[in-house]
PDB file of C-alpha atoms and ligand atoms in Angstrom:
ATOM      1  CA  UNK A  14     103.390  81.728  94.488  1.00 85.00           C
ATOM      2  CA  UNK A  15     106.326  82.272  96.798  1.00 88.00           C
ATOM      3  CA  UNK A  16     105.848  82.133 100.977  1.00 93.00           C
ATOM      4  CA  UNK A  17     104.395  84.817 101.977  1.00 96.00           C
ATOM      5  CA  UNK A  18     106.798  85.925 104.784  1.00 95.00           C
ATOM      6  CA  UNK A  19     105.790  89.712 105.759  1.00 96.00           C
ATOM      7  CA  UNK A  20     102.137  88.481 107.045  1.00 96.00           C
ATOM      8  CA  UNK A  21     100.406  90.559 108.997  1.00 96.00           C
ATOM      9  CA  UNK A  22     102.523  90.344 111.836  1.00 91.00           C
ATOM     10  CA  UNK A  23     105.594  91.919 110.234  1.00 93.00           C
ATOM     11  CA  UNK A  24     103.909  94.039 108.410  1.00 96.00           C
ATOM     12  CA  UNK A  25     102.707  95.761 111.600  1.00 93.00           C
ATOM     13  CA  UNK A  26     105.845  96.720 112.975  1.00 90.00           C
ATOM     14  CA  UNK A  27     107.781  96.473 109.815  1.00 94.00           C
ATOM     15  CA  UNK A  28     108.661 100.680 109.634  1.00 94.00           C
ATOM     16  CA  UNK A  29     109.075 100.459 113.491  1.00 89.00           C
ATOM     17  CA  UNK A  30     111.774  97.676 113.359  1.00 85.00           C
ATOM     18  CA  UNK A  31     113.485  98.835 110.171  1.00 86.00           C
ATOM     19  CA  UNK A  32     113.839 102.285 111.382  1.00 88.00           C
ATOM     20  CA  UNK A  33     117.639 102.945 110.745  1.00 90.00           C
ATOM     21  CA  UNK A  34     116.670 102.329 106.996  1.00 95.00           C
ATOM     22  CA  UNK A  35     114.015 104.745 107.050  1.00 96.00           C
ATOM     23  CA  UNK A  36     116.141 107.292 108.135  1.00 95.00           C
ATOM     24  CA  UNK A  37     116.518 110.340 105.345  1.00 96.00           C
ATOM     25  CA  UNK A  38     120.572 109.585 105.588  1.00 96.00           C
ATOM     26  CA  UNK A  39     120.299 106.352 104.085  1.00 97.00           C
ATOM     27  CA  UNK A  40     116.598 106.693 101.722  1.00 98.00           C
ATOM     28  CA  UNK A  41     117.622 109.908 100.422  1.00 98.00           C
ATOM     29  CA  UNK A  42     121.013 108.860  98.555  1.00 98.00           C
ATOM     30  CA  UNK A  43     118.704 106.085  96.956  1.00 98.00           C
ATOM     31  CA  UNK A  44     115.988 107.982  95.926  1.00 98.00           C
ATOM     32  CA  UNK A  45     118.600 110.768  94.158  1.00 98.00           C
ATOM     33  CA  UNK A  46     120.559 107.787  92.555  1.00 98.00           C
ATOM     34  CA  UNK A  47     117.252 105.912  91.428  1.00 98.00           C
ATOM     35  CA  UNK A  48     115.163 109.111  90.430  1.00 98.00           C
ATOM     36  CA  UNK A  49     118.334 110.238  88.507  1.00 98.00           C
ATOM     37  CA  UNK A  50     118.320 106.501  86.423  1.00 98.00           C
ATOM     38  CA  UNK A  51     114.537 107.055  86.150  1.00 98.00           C
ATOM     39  CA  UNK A  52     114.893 110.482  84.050  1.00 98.00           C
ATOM     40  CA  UNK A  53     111.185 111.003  82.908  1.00 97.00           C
ATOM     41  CA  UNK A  54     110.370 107.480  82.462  1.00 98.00           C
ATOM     42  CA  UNK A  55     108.654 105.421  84.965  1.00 98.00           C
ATOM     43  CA  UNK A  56     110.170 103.280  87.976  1.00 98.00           C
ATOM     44  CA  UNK A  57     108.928  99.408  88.526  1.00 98.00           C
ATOM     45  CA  UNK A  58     109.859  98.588  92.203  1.00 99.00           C
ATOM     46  CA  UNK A  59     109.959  94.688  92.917  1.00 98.00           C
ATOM     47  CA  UNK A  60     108.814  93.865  96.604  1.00 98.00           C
ATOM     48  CA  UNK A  61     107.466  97.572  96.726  1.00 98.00           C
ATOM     49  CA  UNK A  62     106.781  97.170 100.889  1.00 98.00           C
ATOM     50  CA  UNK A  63     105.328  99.639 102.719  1.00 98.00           C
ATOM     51  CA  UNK A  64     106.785 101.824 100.389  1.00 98.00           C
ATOM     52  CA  UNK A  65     109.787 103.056 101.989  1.00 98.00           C
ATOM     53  CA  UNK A  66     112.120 103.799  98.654  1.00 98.00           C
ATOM     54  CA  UNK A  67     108.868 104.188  96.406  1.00 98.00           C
ATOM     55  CA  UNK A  68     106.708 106.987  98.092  1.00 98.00           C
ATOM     56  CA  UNK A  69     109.769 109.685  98.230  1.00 98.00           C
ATOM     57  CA  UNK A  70     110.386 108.495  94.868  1.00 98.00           C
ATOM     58  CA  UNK A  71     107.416 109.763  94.008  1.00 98.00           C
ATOM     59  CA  UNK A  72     107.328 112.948  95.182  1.00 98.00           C
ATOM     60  CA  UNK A  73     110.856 113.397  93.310  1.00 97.00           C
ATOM     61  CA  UNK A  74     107.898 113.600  90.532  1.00 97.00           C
ATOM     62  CA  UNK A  75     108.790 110.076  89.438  1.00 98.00           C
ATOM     63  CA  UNK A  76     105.659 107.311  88.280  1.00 98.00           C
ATOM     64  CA  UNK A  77     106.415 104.412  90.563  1.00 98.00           C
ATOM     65  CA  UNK A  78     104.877 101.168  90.056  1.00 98.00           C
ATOM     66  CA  UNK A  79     105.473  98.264  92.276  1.00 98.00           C
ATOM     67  CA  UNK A  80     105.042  94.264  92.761  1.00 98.00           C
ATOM     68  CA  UNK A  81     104.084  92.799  95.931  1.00 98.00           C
ATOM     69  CA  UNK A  82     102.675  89.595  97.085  1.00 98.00           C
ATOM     70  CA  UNK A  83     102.490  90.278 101.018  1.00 98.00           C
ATOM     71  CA  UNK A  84      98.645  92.489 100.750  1.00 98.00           C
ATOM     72  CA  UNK A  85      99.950  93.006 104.367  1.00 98.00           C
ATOM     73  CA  UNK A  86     102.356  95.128 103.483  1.00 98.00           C
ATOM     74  CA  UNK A  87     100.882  96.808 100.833  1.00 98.00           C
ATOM     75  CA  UNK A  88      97.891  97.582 102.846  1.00 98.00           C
ATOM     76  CA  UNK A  89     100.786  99.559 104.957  1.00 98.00           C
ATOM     77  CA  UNK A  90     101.729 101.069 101.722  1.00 98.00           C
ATOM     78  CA  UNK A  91      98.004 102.027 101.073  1.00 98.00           C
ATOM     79  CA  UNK A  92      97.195 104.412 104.137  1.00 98.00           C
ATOM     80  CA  UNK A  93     100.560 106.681 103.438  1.00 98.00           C
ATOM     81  CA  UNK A  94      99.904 109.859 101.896  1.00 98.00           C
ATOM     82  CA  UNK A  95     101.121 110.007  98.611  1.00 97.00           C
ATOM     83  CA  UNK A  96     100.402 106.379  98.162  1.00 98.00           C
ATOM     84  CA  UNK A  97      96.878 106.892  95.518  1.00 97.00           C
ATOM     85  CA  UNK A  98     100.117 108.274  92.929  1.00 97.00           C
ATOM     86  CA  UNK A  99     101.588 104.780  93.024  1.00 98.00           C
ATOM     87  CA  UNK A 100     100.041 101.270  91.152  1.00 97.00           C
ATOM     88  CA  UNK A 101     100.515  98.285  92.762  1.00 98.00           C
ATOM     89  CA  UNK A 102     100.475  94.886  91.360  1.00 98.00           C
ATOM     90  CA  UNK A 103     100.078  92.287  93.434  1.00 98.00           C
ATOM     91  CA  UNK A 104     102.063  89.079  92.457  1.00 98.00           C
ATOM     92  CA  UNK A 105     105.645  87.114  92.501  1.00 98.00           C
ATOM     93  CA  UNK A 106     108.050  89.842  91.187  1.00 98.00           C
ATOM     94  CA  UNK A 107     109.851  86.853  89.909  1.00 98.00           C
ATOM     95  CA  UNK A 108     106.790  86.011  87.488  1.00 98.00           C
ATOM     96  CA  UNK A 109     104.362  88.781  87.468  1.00 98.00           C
ATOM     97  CA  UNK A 110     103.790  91.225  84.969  1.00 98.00           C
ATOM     98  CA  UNK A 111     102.622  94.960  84.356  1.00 98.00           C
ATOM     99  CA  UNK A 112     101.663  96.801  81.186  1.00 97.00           C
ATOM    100  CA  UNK A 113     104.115  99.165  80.256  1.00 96.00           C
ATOM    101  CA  UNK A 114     107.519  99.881  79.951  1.00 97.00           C
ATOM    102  CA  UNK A 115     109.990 101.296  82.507  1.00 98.00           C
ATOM    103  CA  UNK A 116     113.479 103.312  82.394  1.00 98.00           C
ATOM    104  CA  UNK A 117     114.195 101.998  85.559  1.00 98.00           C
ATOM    105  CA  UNK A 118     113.399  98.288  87.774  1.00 98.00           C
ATOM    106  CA  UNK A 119     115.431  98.205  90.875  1.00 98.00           C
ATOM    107  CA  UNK A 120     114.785  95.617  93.890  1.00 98.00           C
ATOM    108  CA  UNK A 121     116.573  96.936  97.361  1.00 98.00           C
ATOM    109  CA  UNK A 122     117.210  95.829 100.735  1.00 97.00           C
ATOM    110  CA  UNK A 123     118.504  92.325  99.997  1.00 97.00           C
ATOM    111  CA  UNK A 124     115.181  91.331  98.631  1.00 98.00           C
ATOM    112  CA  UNK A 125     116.398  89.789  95.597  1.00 98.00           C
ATOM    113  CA  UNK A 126     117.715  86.963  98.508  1.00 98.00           C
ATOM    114  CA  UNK A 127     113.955  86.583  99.621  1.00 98.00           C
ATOM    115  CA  UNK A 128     113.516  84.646  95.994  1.00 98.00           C
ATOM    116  CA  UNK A 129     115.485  81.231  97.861  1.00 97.00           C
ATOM    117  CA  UNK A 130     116.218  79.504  94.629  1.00 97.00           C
ATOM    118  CA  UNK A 131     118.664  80.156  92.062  1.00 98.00           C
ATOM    119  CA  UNK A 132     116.191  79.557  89.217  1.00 98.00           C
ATOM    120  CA  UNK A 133     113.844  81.918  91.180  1.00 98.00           C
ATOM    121  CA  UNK A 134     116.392  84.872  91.013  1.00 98.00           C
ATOM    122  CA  UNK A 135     117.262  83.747  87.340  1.00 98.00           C
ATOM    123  CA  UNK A 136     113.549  84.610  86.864  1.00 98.00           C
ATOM    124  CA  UNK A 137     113.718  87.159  88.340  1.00 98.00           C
ATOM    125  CA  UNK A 138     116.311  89.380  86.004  1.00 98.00           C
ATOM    126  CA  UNK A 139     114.394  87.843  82.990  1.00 98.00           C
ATOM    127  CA  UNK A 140     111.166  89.709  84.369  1.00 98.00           C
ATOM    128  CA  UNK A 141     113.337  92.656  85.496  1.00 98.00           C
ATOM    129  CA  UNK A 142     115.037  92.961  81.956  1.00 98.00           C
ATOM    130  CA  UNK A 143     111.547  92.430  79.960  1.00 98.00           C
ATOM    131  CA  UNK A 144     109.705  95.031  81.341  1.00 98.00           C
ATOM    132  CA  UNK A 145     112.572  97.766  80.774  1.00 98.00           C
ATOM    133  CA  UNK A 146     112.234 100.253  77.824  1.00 97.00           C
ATOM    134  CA  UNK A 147     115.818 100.329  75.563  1.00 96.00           C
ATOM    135  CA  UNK A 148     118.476 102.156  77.578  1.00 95.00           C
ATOM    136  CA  UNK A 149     116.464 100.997  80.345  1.00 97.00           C
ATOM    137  CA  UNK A 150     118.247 100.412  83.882  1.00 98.00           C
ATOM    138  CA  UNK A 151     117.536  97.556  86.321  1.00 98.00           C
ATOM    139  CA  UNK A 152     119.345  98.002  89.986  1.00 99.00           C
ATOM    140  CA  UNK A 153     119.748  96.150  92.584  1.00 98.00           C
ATOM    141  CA  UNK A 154     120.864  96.883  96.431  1.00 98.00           C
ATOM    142  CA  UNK A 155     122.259  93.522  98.226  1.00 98.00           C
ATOM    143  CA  UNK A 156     124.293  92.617 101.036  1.00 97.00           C
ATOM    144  CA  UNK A 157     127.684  90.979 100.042  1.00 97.00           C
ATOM    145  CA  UNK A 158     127.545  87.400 101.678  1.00 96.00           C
ATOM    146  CA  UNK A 159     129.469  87.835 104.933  1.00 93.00           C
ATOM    147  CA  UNK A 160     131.517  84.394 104.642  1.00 94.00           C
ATOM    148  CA  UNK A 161     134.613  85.703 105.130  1.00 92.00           C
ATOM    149  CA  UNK A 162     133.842  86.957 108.734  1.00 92.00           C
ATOM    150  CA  UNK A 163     132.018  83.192 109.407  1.00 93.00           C
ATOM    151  CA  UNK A 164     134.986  81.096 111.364  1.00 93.00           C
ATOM    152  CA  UNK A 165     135.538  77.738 109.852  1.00 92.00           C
ATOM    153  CA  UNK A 166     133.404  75.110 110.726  1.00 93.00           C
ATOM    154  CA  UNK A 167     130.683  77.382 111.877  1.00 96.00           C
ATOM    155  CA  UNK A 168     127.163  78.564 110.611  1.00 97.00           C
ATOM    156  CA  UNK A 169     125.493  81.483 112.145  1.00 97.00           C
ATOM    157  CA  UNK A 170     126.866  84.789 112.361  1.00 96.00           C
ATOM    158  CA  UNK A 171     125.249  87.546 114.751  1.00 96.00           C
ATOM    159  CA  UNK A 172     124.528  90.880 112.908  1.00 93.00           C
ATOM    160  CA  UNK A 173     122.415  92.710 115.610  1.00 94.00           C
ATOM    161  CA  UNK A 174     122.976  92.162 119.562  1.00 96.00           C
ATOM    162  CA  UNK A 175     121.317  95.073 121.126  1.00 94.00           C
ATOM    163  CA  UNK A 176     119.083  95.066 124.364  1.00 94.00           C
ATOM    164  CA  UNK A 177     116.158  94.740 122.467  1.00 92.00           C
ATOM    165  CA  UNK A 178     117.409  93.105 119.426  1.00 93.00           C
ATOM    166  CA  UNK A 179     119.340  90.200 118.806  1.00 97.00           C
ATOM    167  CA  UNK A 180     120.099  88.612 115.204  1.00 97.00           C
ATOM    168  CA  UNK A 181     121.802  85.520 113.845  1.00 97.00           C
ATOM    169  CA  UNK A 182     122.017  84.732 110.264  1.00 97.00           C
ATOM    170  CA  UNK A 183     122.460  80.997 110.202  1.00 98.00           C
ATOM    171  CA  UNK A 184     124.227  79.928 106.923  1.00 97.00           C
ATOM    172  CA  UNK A 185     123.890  76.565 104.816  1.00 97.00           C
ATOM    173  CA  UNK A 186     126.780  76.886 102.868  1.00 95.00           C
ATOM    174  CA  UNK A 187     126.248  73.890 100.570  1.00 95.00           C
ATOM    175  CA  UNK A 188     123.245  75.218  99.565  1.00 96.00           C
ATOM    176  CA  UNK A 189     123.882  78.988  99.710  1.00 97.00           C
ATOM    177  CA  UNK A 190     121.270  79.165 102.248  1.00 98.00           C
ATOM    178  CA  UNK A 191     120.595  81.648 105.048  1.00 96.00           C
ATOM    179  CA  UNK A 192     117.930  81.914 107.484  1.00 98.00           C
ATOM    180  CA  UNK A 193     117.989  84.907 109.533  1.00 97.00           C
ATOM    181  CA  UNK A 194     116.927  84.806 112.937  1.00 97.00           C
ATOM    182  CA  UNK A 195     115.074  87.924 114.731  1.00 94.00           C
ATOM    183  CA  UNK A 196     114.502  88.117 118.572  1.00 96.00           C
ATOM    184  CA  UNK A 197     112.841  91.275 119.778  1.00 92.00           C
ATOM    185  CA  UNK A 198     111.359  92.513 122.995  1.00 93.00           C
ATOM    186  CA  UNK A 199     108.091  94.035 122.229  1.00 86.00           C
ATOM    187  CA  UNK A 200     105.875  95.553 125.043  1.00 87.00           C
ATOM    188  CA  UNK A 201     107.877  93.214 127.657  1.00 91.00           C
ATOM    189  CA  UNK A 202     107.761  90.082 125.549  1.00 94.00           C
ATOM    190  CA  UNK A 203     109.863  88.741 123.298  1.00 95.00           C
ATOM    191  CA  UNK A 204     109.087  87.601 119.611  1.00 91.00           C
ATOM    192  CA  UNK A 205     111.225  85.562 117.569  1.00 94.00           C
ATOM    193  CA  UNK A 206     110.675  85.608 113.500  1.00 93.00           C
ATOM    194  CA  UNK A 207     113.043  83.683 111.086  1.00 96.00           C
ATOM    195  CA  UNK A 208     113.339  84.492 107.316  1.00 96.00           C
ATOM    196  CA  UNK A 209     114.859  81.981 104.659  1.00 98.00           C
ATOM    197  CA  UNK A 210     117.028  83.996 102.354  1.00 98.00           C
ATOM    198  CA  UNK A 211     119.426  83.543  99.584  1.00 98.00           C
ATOM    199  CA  UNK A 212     123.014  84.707  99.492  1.00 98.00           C
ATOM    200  CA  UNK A 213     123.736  85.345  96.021  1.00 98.00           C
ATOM    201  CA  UNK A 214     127.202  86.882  94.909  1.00 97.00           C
ATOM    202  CA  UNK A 215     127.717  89.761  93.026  1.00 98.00           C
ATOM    203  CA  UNK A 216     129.553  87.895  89.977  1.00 98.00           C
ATOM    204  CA  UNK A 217     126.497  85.454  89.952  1.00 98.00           C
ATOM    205  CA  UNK A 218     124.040  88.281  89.685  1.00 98.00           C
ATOM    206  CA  UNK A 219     126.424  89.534  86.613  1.00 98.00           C
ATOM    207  CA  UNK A 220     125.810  85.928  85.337  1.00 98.00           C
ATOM    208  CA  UNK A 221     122.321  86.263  85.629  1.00 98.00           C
ATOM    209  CA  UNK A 222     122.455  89.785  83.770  1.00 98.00           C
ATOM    210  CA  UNK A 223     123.645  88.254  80.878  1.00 98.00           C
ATOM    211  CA  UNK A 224     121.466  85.178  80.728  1.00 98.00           C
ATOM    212  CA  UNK A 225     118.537  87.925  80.730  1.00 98.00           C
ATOM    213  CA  UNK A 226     120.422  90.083  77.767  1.00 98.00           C
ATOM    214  CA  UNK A 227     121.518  92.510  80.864  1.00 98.00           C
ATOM    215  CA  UNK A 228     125.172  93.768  81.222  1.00 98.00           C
ATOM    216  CA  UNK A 229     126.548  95.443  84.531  1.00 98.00           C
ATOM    217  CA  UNK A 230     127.160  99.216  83.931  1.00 98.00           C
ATOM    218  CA  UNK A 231     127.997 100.335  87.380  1.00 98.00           C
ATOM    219  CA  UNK A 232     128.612  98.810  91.006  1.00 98.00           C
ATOM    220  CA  UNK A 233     128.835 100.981  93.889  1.00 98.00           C
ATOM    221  CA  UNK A 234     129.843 100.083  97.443  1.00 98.00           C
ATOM    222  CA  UNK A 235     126.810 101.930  98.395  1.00 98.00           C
ATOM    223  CA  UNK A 236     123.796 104.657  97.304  1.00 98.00           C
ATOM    224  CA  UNK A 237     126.279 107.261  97.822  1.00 98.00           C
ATOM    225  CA  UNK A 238     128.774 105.791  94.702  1.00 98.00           C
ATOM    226  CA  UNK A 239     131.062 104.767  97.376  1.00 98.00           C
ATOM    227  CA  UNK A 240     133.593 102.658  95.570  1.00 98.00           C
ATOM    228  CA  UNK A 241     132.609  98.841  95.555  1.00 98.00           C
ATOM    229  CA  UNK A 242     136.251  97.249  97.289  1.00 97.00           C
ATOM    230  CA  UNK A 243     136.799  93.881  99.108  1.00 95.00           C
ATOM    231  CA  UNK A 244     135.482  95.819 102.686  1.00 95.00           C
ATOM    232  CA  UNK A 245     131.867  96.300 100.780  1.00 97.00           C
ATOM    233  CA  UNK A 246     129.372  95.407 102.935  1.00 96.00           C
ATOM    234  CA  UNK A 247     126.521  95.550 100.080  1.00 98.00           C
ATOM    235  CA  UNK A 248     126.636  96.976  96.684  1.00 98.00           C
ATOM    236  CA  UNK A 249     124.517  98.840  94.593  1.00 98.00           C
ATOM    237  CA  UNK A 250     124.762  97.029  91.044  1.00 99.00           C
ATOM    238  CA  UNK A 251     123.222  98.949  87.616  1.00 98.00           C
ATOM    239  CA  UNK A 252     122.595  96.414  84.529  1.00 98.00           C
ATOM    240  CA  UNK A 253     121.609  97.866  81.423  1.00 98.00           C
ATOM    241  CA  UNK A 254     120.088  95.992  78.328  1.00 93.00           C
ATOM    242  CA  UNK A 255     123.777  94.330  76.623  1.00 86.00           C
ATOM    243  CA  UNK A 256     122.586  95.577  73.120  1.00 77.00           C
ATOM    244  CA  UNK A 257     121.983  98.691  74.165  1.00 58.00           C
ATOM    245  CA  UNK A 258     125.070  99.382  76.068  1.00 55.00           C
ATOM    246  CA  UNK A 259     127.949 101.298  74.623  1.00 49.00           C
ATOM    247  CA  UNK A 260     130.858  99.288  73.808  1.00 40.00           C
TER     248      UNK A 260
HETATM  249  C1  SAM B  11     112.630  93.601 102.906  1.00 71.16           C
HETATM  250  S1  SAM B  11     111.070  94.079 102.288  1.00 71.16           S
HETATM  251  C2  SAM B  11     111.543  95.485 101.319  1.00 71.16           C
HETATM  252  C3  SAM B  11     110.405  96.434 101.080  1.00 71.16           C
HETATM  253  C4  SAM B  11     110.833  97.732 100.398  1.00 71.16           C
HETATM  254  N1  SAM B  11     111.417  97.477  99.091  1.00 71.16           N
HETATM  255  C5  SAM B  11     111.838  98.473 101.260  1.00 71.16           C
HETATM  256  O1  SAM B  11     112.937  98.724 100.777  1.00 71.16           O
HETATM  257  O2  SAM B  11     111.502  98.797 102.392  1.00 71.16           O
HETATM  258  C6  SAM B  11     110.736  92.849 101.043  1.00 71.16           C
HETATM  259  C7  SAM B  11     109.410  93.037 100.325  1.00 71.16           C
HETATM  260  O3  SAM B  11     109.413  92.178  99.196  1.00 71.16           O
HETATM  261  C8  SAM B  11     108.218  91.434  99.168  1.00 71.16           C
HETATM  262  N2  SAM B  11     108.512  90.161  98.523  1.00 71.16           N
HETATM  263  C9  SAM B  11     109.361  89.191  98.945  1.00 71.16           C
HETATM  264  N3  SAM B  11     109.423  88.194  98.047  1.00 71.16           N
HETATM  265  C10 SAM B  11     108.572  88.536  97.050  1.00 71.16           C
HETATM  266  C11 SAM B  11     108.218  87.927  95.814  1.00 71.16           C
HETATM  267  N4  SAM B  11     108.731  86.759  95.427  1.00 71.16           N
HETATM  268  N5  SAM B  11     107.338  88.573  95.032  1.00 71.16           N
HETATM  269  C12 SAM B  11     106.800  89.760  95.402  1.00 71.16           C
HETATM  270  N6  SAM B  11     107.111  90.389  96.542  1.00 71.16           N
HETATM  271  C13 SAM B  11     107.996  89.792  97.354  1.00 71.16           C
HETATM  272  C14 SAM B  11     107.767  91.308 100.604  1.00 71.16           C
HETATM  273  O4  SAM B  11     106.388  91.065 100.694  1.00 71.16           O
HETATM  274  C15 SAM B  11     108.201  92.666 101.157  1.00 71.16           C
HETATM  275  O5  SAM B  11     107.188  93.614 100.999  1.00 71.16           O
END
């Protein structure tokens, strides 16, 4: 099993410090893109959380059924209203399996990048792609790796510098590594968290598609079906089962 990096302690204050993604503006374009790829079959979310894309999912009428391995943040998940319509497994979404079949898998807010080895995210897609029923849709929602904006010869990049937040992402480049580094004031103190990541880029995820029998239908810039251009911070990427795609 995977490090189990949202312990208790992120768990706690993991809605509090991610507010700007809990903010209707940015869940509700993802939950109308997802619940419209869902139709009336059922939804598997990988690293399910606290349950941030999967509880308004939900209520869009959707089944949602999610994979976790942090029971921190599942426990989170647990006391929300709305949460005794959702099954959770608990397990390494790169590995774990659940009976039934899905119209829709999807794995958002860069979490494919918490799986830190290519053969993990590999896994991952194969996992992804096995438990979707035919015309079945796996997306995924992932920063594009910000190397262009890293000056040569450096390795960390700040992406948050705000009175009570600063972040670094610190980058290993030889082995598409990326550790980002958290320091926030909390009740007069400050706590520092780091989280290993993997960049991954969006032609290597298409790679991985295929190795799993997936093909890319779609890729967005963003939830909205911004176009994806060379300015994209993150995309929004739909693979579809490759024999079941039109040609
Ligand atoms: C950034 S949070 C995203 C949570 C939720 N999807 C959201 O959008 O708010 C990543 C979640 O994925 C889970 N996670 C990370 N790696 C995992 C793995 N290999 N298997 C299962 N869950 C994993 C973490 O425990 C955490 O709940």
């Amino acid at each position: 099993m995977p490090t189990d990096h949202f312990g208790e302690d992120v768990a706690a204050r993991y809605d509090e410090s991610s507010t700007d993604m809990f903010d209707p503006a940015v869940v509700d374009p993802a939950v109308d893109f997802l619940a419209g790829l869902a139709g009336q079959g059922a939804a598997l979310e990988l690293g399910i959380g606290t349950g941030r894309i999967a509880l308004p999912l939900a209520r869009r009428g959707v089944r949602v059924h999610g994979i976790d391995l942090s029971e921190a943040m599942v426990a989170r998940l647990r006391a929300k209203p709305g949460a005794d319509r959702i099954g959770v497994t608990m397990g390494d979404f790169a590995t774990t399996t659940v009976e039934g079949r899905f119209s829709l898998a999807y794995l958002v807010f860069n979490t494919i990048g918490n799986l830190t080895s290519q053969d993990e995210q590999v896994a991952c897609f194969q996992n992804a792609a096995a438990h979707l029923e035919p015309g079945g849709c796996f997306v995924i929602e992932v920063g594009v790796p910000q190397l262009q904006r890293l000056p040569p010869g450096e390795t960390v990049r700040a992406f948050a510098l705000t009175p009570t937040h600063l972040g670094f992402d610190e980058y290993d480049t030889v082995n598409q590594g990326l550790i980002s580094h958290h320091y926030r004031v909390e009740d007069g103190r400050l706590e520092a968290s780091s989280l290993p990541l993997r960049y991954v880029w969006p032609s290597e995820l298409d790679l991985m598609a295929r190795l799993a029998g997936l093909r890319l239908r779609e890729r967005w810039g963003g939830w909205r079906r911004e176009p994806f251009g060379a300015d994209s911070a993150l995309h929004v990427s739909v693979y579809e089962h490759a024999e079941g795609a039109a040609s």
